[in-house]
Short mmCIF file of C-alpha atoms and ligand atoms in Angstrom, two decimals:
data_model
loop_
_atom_site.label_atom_id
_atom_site.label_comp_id
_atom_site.label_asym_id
_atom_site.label_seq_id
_atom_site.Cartn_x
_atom_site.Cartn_y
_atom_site.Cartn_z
CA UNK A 1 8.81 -79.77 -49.15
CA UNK A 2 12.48 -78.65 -47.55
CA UNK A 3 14.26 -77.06 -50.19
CA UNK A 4 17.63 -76.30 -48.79
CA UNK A 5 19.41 -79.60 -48.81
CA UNK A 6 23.04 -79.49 -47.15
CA UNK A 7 25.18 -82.55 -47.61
CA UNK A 8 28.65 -83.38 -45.24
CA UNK A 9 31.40 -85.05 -46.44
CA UNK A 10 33.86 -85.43 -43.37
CA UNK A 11 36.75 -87.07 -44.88
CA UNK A 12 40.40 -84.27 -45.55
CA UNK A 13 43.67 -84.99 -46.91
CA UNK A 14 45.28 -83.57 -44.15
CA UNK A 15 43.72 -82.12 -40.71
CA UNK A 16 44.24 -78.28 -40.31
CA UNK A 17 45.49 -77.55 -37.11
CA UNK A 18 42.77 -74.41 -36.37
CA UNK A 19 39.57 -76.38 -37.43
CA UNK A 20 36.35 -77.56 -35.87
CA UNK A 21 33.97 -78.94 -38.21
CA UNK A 22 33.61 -82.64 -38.13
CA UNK A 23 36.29 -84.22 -39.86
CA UNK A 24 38.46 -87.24 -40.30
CA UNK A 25 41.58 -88.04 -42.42
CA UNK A 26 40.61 -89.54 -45.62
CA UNK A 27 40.33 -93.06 -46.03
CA UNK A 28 40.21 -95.01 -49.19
CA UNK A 29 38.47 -98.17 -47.79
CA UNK A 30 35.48 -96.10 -45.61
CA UNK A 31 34.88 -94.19 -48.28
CA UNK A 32 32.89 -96.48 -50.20
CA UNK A 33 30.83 -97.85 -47.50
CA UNK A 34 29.97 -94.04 -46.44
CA UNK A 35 28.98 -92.67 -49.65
CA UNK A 36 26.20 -95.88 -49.45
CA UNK A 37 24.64 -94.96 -46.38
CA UNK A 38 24.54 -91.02 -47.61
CA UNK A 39 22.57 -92.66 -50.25
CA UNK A 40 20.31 -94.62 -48.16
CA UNK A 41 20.28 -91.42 -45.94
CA UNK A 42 19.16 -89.43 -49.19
CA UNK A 43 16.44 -92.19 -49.92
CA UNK A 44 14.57 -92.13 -46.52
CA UNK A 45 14.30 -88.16 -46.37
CA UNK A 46 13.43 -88.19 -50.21
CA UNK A 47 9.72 -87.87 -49.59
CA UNK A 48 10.17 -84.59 -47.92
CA UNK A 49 13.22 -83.27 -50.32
CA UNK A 50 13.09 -80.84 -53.77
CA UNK A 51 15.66 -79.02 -53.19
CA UNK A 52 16.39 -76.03 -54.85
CA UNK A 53 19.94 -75.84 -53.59
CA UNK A 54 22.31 -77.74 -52.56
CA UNK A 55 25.38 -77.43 -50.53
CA UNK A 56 28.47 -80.06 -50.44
CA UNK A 57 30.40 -79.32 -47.27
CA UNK A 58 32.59 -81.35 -45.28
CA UNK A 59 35.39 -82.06 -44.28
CA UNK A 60 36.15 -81.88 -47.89
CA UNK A 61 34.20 -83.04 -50.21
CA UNK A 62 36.48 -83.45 -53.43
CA UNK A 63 38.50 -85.73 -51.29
CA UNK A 64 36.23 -88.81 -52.78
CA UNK A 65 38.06 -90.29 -55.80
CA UNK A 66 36.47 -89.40 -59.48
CA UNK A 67 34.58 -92.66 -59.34
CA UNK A 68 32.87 -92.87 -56.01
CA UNK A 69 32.03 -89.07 -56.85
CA UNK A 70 30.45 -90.45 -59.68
CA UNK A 71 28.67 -92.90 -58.10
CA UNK A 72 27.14 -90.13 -55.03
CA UNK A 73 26.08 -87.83 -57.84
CA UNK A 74 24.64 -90.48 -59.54
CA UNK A 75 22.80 -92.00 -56.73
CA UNK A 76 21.27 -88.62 -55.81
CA UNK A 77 19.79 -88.17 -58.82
CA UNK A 78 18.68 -91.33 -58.91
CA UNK A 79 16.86 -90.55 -55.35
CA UNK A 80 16.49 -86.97 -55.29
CA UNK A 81 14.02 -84.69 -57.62
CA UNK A 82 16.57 -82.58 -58.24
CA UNK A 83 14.50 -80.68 -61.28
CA UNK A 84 14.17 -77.50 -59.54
CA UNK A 85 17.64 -77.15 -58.06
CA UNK A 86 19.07 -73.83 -59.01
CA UNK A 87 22.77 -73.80 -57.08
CA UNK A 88 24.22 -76.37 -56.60
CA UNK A 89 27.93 -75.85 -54.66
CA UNK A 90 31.04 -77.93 -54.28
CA UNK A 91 33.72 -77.10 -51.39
CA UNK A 92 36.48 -78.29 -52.68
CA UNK A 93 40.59 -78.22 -51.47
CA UNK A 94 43.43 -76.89 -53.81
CA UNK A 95 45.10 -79.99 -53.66
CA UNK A 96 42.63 -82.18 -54.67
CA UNK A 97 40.86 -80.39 -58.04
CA UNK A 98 41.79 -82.62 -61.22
CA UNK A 99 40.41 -82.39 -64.24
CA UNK A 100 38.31 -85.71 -64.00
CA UNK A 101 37.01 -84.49 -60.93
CA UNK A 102 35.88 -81.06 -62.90
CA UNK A 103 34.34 -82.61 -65.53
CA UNK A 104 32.06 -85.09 -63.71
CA UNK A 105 30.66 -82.31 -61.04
CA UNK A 106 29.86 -80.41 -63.95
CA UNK A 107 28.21 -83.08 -65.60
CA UNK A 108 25.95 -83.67 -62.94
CA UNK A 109 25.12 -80.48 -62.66
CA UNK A 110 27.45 -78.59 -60.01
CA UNK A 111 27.32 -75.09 -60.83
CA UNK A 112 29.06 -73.43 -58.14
CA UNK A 113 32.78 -74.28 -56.44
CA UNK A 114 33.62 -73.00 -53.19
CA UNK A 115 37.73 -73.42 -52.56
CA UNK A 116 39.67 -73.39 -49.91
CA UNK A 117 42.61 -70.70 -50.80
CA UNK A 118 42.79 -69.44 -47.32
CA UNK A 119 45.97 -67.34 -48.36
CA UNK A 120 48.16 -66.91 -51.09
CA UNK A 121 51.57 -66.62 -48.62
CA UNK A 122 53.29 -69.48 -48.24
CA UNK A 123 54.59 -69.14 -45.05
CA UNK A 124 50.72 -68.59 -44.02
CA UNK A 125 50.16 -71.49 -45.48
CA UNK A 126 52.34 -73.28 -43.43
CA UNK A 127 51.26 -71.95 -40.56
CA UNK A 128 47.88 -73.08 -41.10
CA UNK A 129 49.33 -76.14 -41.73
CA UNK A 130 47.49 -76.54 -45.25
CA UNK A 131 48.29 -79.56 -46.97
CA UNK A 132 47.97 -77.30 -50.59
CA UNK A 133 50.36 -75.01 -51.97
CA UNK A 134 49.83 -71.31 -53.79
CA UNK A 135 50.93 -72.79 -57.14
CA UNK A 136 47.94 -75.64 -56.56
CA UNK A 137 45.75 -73.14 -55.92
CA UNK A 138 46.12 -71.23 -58.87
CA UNK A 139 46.58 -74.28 -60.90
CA UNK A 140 43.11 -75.70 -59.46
CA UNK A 141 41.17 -72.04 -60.43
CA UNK A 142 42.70 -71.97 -64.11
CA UNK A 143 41.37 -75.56 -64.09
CA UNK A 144 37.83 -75.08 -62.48
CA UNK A 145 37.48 -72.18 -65.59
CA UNK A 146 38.74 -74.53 -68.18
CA UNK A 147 35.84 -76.99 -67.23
CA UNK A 148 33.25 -73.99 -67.21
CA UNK A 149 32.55 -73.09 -63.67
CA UNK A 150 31.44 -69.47 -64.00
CA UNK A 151 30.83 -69.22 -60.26
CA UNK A 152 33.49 -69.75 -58.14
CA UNK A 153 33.97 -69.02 -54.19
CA UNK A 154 37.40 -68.43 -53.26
CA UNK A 155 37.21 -68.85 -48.75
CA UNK A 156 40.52 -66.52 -47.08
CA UNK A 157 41.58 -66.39 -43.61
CA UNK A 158 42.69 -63.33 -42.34
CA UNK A 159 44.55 -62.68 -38.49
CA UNK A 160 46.82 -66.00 -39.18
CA UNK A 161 49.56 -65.36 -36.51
CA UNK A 162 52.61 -63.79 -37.69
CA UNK A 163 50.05 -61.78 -40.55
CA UNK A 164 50.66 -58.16 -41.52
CA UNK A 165 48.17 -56.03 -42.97
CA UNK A 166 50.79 -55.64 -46.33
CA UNK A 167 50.88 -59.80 -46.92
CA UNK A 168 46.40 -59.93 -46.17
CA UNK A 169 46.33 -56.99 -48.78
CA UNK A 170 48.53 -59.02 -51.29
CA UNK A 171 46.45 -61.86 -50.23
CA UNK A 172 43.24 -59.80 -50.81
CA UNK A 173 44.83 -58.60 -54.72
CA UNK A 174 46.04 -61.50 -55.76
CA UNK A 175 41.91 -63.19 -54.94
CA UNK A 176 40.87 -60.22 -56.91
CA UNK A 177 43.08 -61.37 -59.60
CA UNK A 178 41.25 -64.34 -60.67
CA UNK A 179 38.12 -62.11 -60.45
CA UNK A 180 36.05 -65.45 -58.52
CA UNK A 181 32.28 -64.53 -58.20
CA UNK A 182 32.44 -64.75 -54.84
CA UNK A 183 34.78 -64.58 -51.40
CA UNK A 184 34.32 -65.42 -48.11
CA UNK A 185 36.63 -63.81 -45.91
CA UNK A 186 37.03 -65.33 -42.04
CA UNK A 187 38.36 -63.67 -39.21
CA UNK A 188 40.57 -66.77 -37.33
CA UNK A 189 38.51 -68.11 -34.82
CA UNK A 190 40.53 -69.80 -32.18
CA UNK A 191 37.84 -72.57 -31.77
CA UNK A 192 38.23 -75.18 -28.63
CA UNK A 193 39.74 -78.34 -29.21
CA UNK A 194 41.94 -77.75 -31.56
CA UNK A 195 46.17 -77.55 -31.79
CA UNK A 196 45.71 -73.58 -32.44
CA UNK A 197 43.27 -73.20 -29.70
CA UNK A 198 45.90 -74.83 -27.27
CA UNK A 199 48.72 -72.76 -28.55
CA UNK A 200 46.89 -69.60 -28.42
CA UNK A 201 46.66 -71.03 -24.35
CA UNK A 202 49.92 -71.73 -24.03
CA UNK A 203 51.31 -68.22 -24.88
CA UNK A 204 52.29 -68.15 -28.18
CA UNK A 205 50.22 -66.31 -29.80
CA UNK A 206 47.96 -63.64 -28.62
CA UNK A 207 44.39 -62.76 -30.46
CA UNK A 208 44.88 -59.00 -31.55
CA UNK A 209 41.04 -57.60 -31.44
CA UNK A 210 42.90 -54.06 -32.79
CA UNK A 211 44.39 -55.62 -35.77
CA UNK A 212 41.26 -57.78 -36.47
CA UNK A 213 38.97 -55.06 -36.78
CA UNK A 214 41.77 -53.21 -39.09
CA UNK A 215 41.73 -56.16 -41.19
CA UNK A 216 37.86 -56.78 -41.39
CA UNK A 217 37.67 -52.71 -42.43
CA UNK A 218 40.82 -53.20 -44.78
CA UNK A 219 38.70 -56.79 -46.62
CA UNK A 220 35.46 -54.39 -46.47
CA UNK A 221 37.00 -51.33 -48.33
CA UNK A 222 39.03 -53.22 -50.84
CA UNK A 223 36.64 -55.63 -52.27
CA UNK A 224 33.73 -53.06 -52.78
CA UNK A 225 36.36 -50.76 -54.74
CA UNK A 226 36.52 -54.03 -56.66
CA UNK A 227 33.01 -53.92 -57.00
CA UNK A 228 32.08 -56.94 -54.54
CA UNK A 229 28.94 -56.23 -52.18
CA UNK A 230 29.68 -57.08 -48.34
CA UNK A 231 26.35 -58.91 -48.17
CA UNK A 232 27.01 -61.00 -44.91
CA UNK A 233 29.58 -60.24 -43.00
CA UNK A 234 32.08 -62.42 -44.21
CA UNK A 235 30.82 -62.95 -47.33
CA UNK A 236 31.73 -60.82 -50.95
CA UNK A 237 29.84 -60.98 -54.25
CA UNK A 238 29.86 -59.85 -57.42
CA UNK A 239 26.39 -58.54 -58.61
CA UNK A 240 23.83 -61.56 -58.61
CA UNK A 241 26.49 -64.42 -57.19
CA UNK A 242 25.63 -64.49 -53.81
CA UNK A 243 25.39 -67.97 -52.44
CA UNK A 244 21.20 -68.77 -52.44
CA UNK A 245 21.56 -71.67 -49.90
CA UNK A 246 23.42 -69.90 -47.61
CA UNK A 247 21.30 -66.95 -47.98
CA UNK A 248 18.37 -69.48 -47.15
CA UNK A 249 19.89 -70.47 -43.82
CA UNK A 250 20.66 -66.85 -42.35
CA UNK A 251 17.02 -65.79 -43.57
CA UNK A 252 15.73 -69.02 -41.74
CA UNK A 253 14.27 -71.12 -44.43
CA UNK A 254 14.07 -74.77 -43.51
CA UNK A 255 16.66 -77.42 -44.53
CA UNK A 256 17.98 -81.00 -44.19
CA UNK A 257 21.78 -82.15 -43.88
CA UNK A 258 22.71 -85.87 -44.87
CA UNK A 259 25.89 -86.90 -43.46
CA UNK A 260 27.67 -87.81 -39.99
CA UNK A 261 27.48 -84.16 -37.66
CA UNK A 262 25.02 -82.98 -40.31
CA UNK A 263 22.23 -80.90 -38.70
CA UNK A 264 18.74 -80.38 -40.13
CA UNK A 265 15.75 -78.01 -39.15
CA UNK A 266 12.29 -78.30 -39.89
CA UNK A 267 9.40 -76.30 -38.50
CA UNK A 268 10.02 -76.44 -34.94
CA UNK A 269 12.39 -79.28 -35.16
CA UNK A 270 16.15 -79.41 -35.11
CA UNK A 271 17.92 -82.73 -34.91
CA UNK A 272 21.46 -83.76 -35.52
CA UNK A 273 23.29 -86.78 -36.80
CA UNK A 274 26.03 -87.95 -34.92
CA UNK A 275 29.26 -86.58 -35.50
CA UNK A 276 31.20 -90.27 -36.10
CA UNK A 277 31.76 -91.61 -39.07
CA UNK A 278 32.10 -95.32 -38.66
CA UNK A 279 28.63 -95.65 -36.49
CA UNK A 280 27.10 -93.74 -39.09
CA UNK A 281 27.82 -96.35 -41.37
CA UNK A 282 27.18 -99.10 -39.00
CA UNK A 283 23.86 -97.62 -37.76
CA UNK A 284 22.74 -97.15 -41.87
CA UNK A 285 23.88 -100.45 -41.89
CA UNK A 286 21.79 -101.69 -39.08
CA UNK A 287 18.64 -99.63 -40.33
CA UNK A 288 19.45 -97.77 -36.44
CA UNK A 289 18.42 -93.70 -35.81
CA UNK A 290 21.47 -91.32 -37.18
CA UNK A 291 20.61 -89.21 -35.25
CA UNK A 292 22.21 -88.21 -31.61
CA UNK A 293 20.59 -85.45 -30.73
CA UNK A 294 17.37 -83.40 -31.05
CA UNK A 295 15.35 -80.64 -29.73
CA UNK A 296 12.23 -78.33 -30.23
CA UNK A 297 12.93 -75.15 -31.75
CA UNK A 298 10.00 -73.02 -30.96
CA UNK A 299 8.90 -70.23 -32.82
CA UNK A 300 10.71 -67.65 -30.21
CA UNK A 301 14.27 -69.16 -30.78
CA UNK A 302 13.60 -69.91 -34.96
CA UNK A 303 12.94 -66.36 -35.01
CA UNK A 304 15.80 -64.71 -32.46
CA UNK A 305 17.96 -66.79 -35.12
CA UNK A 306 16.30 -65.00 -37.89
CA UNK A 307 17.17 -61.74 -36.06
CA UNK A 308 20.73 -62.42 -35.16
CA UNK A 309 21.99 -63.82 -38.50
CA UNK A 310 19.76 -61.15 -40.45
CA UNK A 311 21.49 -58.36 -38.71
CA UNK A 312 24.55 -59.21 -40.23
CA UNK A 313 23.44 -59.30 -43.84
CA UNK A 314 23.28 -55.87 -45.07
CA UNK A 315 19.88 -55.96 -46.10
CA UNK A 316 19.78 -56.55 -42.17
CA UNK A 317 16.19 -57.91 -41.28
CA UNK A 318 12.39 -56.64 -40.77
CA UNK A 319 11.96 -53.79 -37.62
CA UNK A 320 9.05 -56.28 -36.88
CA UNK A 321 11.14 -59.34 -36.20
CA UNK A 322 13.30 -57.49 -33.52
CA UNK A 323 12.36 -57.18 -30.00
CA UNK A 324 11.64 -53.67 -29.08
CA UNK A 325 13.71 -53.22 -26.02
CA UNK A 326 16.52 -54.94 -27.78
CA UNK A 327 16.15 -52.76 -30.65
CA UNK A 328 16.32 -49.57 -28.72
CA UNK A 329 19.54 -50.38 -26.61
CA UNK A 330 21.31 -51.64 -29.83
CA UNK A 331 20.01 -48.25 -31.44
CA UNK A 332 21.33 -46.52 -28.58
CA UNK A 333 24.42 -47.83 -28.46
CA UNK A 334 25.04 -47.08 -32.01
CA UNK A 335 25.18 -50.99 -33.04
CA UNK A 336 22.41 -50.97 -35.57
CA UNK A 337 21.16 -48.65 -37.94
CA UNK A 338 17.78 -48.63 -39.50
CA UNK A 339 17.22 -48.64 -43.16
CA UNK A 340 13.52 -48.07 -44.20
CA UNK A 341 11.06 -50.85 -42.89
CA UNK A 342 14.72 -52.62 -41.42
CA UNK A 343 17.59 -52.98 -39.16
CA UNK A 344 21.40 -54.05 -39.82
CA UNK A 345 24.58 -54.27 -37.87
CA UNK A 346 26.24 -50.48 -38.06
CA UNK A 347 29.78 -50.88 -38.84
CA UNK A 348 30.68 -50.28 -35.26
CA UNK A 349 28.46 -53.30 -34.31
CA UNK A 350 29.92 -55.26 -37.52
CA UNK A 351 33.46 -55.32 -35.36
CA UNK A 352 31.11 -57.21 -32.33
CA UNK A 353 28.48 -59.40 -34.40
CA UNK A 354 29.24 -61.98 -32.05
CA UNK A 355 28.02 -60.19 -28.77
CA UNK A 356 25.56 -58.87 -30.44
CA UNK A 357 23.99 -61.95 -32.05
CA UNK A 358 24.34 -63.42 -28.08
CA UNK A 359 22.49 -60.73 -27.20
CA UNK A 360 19.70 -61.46 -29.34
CA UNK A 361 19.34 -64.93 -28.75
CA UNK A 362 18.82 -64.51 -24.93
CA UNK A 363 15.38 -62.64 -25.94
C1 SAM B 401 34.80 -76.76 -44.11
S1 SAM B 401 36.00 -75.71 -44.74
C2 SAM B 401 35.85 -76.23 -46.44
C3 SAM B 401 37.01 -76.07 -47.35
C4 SAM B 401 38.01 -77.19 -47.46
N1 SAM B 401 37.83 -78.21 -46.49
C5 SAM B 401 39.35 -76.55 -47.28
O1 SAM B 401 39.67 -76.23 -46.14
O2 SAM B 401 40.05 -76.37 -48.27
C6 SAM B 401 35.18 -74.15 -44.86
C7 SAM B 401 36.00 -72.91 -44.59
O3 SAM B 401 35.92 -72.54 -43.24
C8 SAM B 401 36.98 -71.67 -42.93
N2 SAM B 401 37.48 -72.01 -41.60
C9 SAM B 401 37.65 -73.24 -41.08
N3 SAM B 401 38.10 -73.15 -39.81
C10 SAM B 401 38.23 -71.83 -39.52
C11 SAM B 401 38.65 -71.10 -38.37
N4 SAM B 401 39.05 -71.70 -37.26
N5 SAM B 401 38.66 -69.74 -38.43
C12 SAM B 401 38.25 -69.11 -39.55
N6 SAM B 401 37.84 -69.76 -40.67
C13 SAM B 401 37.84 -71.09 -40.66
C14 SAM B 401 38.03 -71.85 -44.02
O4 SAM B 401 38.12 -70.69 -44.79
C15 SAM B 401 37.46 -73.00 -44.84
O5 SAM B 401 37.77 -72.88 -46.20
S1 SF4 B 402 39.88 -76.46 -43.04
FE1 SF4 B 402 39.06 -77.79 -44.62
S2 SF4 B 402 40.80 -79.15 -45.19
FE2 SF4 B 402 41.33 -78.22 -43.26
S3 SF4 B 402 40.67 -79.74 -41.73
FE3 SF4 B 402 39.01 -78.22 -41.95
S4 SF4 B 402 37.65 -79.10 -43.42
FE4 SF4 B 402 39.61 -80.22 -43.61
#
């Protein structure tokens, strides 16, 4: 049984002008049909679902009104055993958190909210192009406590053009603030295809690798003083809140996404739905294959994945799983550091996780 069960929502207020993941303005009259073919979605992989966590990413997800939120939860109950499921987690954006929507994902049994802060400067804001503001977001905390959620992710961006290290510090204290269980903290990625990507192109702005890696030390030192454990490389948590499904994925477990873009491994298979909303609908419709795309994941690449995301936890991962001659030139090079029976990222080769995880994956 697969019991990691991610689930993608790809429908946002507003688009952000720096993201990649599959998304799609929201729309009030697709929303109903799509939340019916998640369900049917749900129903045909039930026989190989108990999941003992489950993610709700998107897009973002708290865009769906109170009552078609009601009816997904519902319906997944309905389809799912969902007895043994330990964390569940919400993403959810500032300006969509209401009450109403509180109270129902706590009564079906949402126990974790991950929420899209990203900074608390509202000129950041603005040039991130965020459709929330920074009285929203603290609003939407003081209102995620008031309905009981005692674990709460708070996501930041740090390296948003025109940053300095004294408005990411404020950013960093005023996160501490609310004291959320947990924070993921993202270095800007300039991905392809978006409006920041092609600005970054055209001139006006230039990456700054110097003040990235000043920032990524400054996030590191502050939030352990605050007593947050850098257990992934982006990722902050108070004792005992780190996030179990995500944990899952970096350690390689299997797991299943439901939803347009979704992707889903199992054993030595990886497939993908495709990444458009309306012909996901149609093609549940129809009773047609979701999917658009699929391959064989042998054994060598499921475990070079288990190496390259298990470096950067710092529990870092077995000596066993890493290839010898890969082990000895990242040694050498003073990239990884071994801690009893296992390796992890140094913090020199924390500042280039990237090449290094490239590295690993040619093996
Ligand atoms: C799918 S979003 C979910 C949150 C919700 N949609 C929102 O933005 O409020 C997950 C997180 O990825 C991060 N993210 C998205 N694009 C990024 C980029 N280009 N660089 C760094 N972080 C990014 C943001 O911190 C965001 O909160
Ligand atoms: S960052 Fe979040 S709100 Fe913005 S476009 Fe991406 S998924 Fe949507």
């Amino acid at each position: 049984m697969v019991e990691h069960l991610y689930i993608h929502i790809p429908f946002c207020l507003k688009i952000c002008p720096y993201c990649s993941f599959y998304k799609e303005t929201a729309n009030a009259k697709k929303a109903k049909p799509f939340v019916d073919a998640l369900l049917r979605e749900a129903r045909e992989r039930s026989w190989q679902l108990r999941p003992k966590t489950i993610f709700f990413g998107g897009g973002t997800p708290s865009a769906l009104s109170v009552n078609q939120l009601a009816f997904l939860l519902q319906g997944l109950r309905e389809t799912l055993d969902c007895s043994e499921v330990g964390e569940w987690s919400f993403e959810m954006n500032p300006a969509t958190v209401t009450k109403e929507k509180a109270k129902i994902l706590r009564e079906y049994g949402v126990n974790r909210i991950s929420i899209g802060v990203q900074s608390w400067n509202p000129r950041e804001l603005k040039v991130l192009g965020r459709v929330h503001t920074v009285e929203q977001a603290e609003k939407s905390i003081a209102v995620l406590r008031e309905a009981g959620f005692d674990n709460i992710n708070v996501d930041l961006i740090y390296s948003v053009p025109g940053q300095t290290k004294e408005s990411w510090k404020e950013s960093l204290s005023k996160s501490l603030g609310f004291r959320p269980e947990h924070i993921s903290a993202y270095c800007l990625t300039y991905e392809e295809d978006t409006e920041f990507f092609r600005r970054m192109l055209g001139g006006e702005w230039t990456p700054d690798e110097v003040l990235d890696a000043d920032l990524f030390v400054m996030t590191r030192e502050a939030l352990a003083a605050a007593g947050y454990r850098g257990y992934e490389i982006s990722n902050f948590s108070l004792a005992g809140r780190e996030c179990v499904h995500n944990l899952a994925y970096w350690e390689g477990k299997d797991f299943i996404g439901l939803g347009p873009g979704a992707f889903s491994t199992v054993g030595e298979r990886r497939w993908r739905n495709a990444e458009n909303t309306q012909s996901y609908i149609e093609k549940s419709q129809d009773g047609e294959a979701l999917t658009d795309f699929e391959e064989a994941v042998g054994g060598k690449i499921r475990k070079n994945e288990r190496v390259a995301f298990g470096l950067r936890m710092d529990i870092g991962v077995e000596r066993g799983w890493v290839n010898t001659e890969t082990a000895e030139r990242l040694l050498a090079a003073g990239l990884i550091v071994g801690k009893g029976e296992r390796y992890s990222l140094s913090e020199r080769g924390l500042l280039v996780a990237d090449s290094i995880a490239e590295e690993v994956m040619e093996f």
